[in-house]
Coordinates of C-alpha atoms in Angstrom, one line a residue:
N30 CA 10.6 5.8 -9.3
G31 CA 13.0 5.3 -6.6
S32 CA 15.4 3.3 -6.1
Y33 CA 16.2 -0.6 -4.8
H34 CA 15.0 -1.4 -1.1
R35 CA 16.3 2.0 -0.9
D36 CA 13.3 3.3 -1.8
E37 CA 9.4 1.7 -0.7
S38 CA 8.8 -1.8 -2.6
N39 CA 6.8 -4.4 -3.1
D40 CA 8.6 -7.4 -2.9
K41 CA 6.4 -10.2 -2.5
I42 CA 2.2 -10.4 -2.6
T43 CA 1.5 -14.7 -1.7
V44 CA -2.6 -15.2 -1.8
S45 CA -3.1 -18.8 1.0
A46 CA -6.2 -20.5 2.2
I47 CA -5.9 -20.5 6.1
G48 CA -5.2 -23.9 7.5
G49 CA -4.0 -25.3 3.5
G50 CA -5.2 -26.4 0.6
I51 CA -7.3 -24.7 -1.9
L52 CA -8.2 -21.2 -3.0
Q53 CA -12.3 -22.1 -3.2
A54 CA -15.3 -19.0 -3.4
G55 CA -16.4 -18.9 0.0
T56 CA -13.2 -20.2 2.0
T57 CA -10.1 -17.9 4.3
V58 CA -7.3 -17.0 2.5
K59 CA -4.1 -14.8 3.6
V60 CA -2.8 -12.2 1.3
E61 CA 0.6 -11.3 2.6
A62 CA 3.1 -8.7 1.4
I63 CA 6.9 -8.9 1.6
V64 CA 6.7 -5.0 1.1
Y65 CA 10.2 -2.6 1.9
A66 CA 10.5 0.5 3.8
W67 CA 12.0 3.6 3.9
N68 CA 14.2 5.4 7.0
D69 CA 11.6 4.4 9.6
G70 CA 8.6 3.4 8.2
S71 CA 6.4 6.0 9.5
E72 CA 5.1 8.2 7.2
D73 CA 4.6 4.2 4.1
T74 CA 1.1 2.5 4.3
A75 CA 0.2 -0.5 2.4
D76 CA -3.3 -0.1 1.3
F77 CA -4.8 -4.2 0.2
Y78 CA -7.6 -4.9 -1.8
Y79 CA -9.3 -7.1 -4.0
T80 CA -11.3 -7.6 -6.8
A81 CA -13.4 -11.1 -8.9
N82 CA -14.0 -9.6 -11.7
V83 CA -10.3 -9.3 -13.4
N84 CA -12.1 -9.1 -16.6
H85 CA -14.3 -6.7 -16.2
Q86 CA -13.3 -4.9 -19.9
D87 CA -12.4 -1.7 -18.5
N88 CA -10.6 -2.1 -15.7
P89 CA -10.8 -4.6 -12.2
N90 CA -13.0 -3.2 -9.6
W91 CA -11.5 -3.2 -6.4
T92 CA -12.7 -3.6 -3.7
F93 CA -10.0 -2.1 0.1
M94 CA -9.2 -4.8 2.3
T95 CA -7.3 -2.4 5.0
S96 CA -4.7 -0.2 5.0
I97 CA -1.1 -1.8 7.4
V98 CA 1.6 1.1 9.0
P99 CA 4.6 -1.3 9.1
S100 CA 6.0 -1.0 12.3
R101 CA 10.1 -0.4 11.3
G102 CA 12.6 0.6 8.5
G103 CA 13.8 -1.8 6.2
L104 CA 11.7 -5.6 5.3
N105 CA 8.0 -6.6 6.9
T106 CA 6.1 -9.0 6.0
L107 CA 2.5 -6.9 6.2
S108 CA -0.5 -9.5 5.8
H109 CA -5.1 -9.8 6.3
Q110 CA -7.3 -12.8 5.6
Y111 CA -10.7 -12.0 3.2
T112 CA -12.6 -13.7 2.7
L113 CA -13.1 -15.8 -1.3
P114 CA -16.2 -14.7 -3.3
N115 CA -17.8 -16.8 -6.5
S116 CA -15.2 -16.1 -9.3
A117 CA -13.0 -18.6 -10.8
I118 CA -10.3 -15.3 -12.0
Q119 CA -9.5 -13.3 -8.9
A120 CA -6.5 -10.8 -7.8
V121 CA -5.2 -8.9 -5.4
R122 CA -3.7 -5.3 -4.9
V123 CA -0.8 -3.4 -3.3
N124 CA -0.8 0.0 -3.3
F125 CA 2.5 0.8 -1.2
R126 CA 3.4 4.4 -0.7
W127 CA 5.0 7.4 1.5
R128 CA 2.6 10.6 2.9
G129 CA -0.5 11.3 0.9
S130 CA -4.0 8.7 0.6
R131 CA -5.1 6.0 0.4
G132 CA -5.7 6.1 -3.7
G133 CA -4.4 10.1 -4.1
S134 CA -6.2 12.7 -5.4
A135 CA -8.6 10.3 -7.8
G136 CA -9.8 8.3 -5.5
G137 CA -9.0 5.0 -6.4
S138 CA -7.3 1.9 -5.9
C139 CA -3.5 3.2 -7.5
S140 CA -2.1 6.8 -5.4
G141 CA 0.6 6.9 -8.1
M142 CA 3.3 9.0 -6.3
R143 CA 7.2 9.2 -6.6
Y144 CA 7.6 6.7 -4.9
D145 CA 4.9 4.5 -4.4
D146 CA 5.1 0.8 -5.1
V147 CA 1.4 -0.7 -7.0
D148 CA 1.9 -4.8 -7.8
D149 CA -0.7 -7.5 -8.6
L150 CA -1.5 -10.6 -8.5
V151 CA -3.6 -12.9 -10.3
F152 CA -4.9 -16.2 -9.8
T153 CA -7.9 -18.3 -10.0
V154 CA -10.2 -20.0 -7.1
A155 CA -11.8 -23.5 -6.9
P156 CA -16.2 -23.1 -7.0
A157 CA -17.8 -23.7 -3.7
P158 CA -19.0 -26.8 -3.0
V159 CA -22.3 -26.9 -3.8
E160 CA -23.6 -27.3 0.4
N161 CA -21.6 -23.9 0.7
F162 CA -22.3 -21.7 -2.1
L163 CA -25.5 -19.6 -0.2
A164 CA -22.1 -18.5 2.3
A165 CA -20.4 -18.0 0.6
S166 CA -22.0 -14.8 -1.9
P167 CA -22.5 -11.9 -0.7
V168 CA -18.6 -11.8 0.6
E169 CA -18.3 -9.6 4.3
S170 CA -15.5 -7.6 4.5
D171 CA -13.0 -6.5 8.3
P172 CA -14.2 -3.3 8.7
V173 CA -12.4 0.1 7.2
P174 CA -9.8 0.7 9.8
T175 CA -9.7 4.8 10.3
I176 CA -6.1 5.7 10.0
A177 CA -4.8 8.6 11.8
P178 CA -3.2 11.3 9.1
Q179 CA 0.1 10.9 8.9
K180 CA 2.1 13.7 11.0
L181 CA 5.5 14.2 9.6
S182 CA 8.2 16.6 10.5
C183 CA 10.3 18.0 7.3
V184 CA 13.6 18.1 9.9
S185 CA 13.3 14.7 9.2
L186 CA 13.8 14.3 6.3
S187 CA 17.7 16.6 6.0
K188 CA 19.5 13.5 4.7
S189 CA 17.1 13.9 1.2
K190 CA 16.7 16.5 -0.6
E191 CA 14.3 14.8 -2.7
R192 CA 12.2 13.4 -0.4
C193 CA 12.0 17.1 0.6
N194 CA 11.0 18.3 -2.8
A195 CA 8.6 15.5 -2.8
A196 CA 7.2 16.2 0.0
S197 CA 4.1 19.3 0.1
T198 CA 4.9 20.8 2.9
C199 CA 8.9 21.4 3.2
R200 CA 11.8 23.6 0.8
W201 CA 15.3 21.8 0.4
K202 CA 17.5 24.7 1.3
N203 CA 21.6 25.0 0.7
G204 CA 23.6 26.7 2.5
R205 CA 25.5 26.8 6.7
R206 CA 21.8 25.9 7.2
K207 CA 21.2 23.4 4.9
G208 CA 18.5 20.8 5.6
C209 CA 14.4 20.3 5.4
Y210 CA 12.8 22.9 6.2
S211 CA 8.0 23.3 6.4
K212 CA 7.6 25.9 4.0
G213 CA 6.6 28.7 6.4
I214 CA 9.7 29.5 8.3
K215 CA 11.7 32.5 6.9
F216 CA 15.4 32.4 7.5
K217 CA 17.1 35.7 7.2

């Protein structure tokens, strides 16, 4: 819903085996997302998910891995490692979002807000060698990190009337004091 390289965007997602080689069940891989962060990046977050049941009839069951806040505005390369489960067709998802919470109000893997961008990458995985089969299942992911809630300064949105109006705690004021202000501020 935004503009390319002006608002949040997923530019590229890759999955590669650590140390090279093929993507094989039981091996550790790196998921890398190249994202474009708005402003200074501090209000954006990339949520990483994976699924081993791409062929599921209704919807894949996405498993949350981690959330990463970009270090700056503009292009950032964000990555996370995990162990591939034993499934022939798998996928990773990066939900790159402005503010909000992981999964949005529905609590799923897709926040669906105005400036968010969600992309998936589907890939094939070779089976684990017989001697490693037991080691490849079940998958253990890194512990889920705790991310402090993002604090929003409405004044920081004064350059963008659209962003101000999209923020639930802010409102835009025209006229002599034109800018973005907290909804609680009253003007004479």
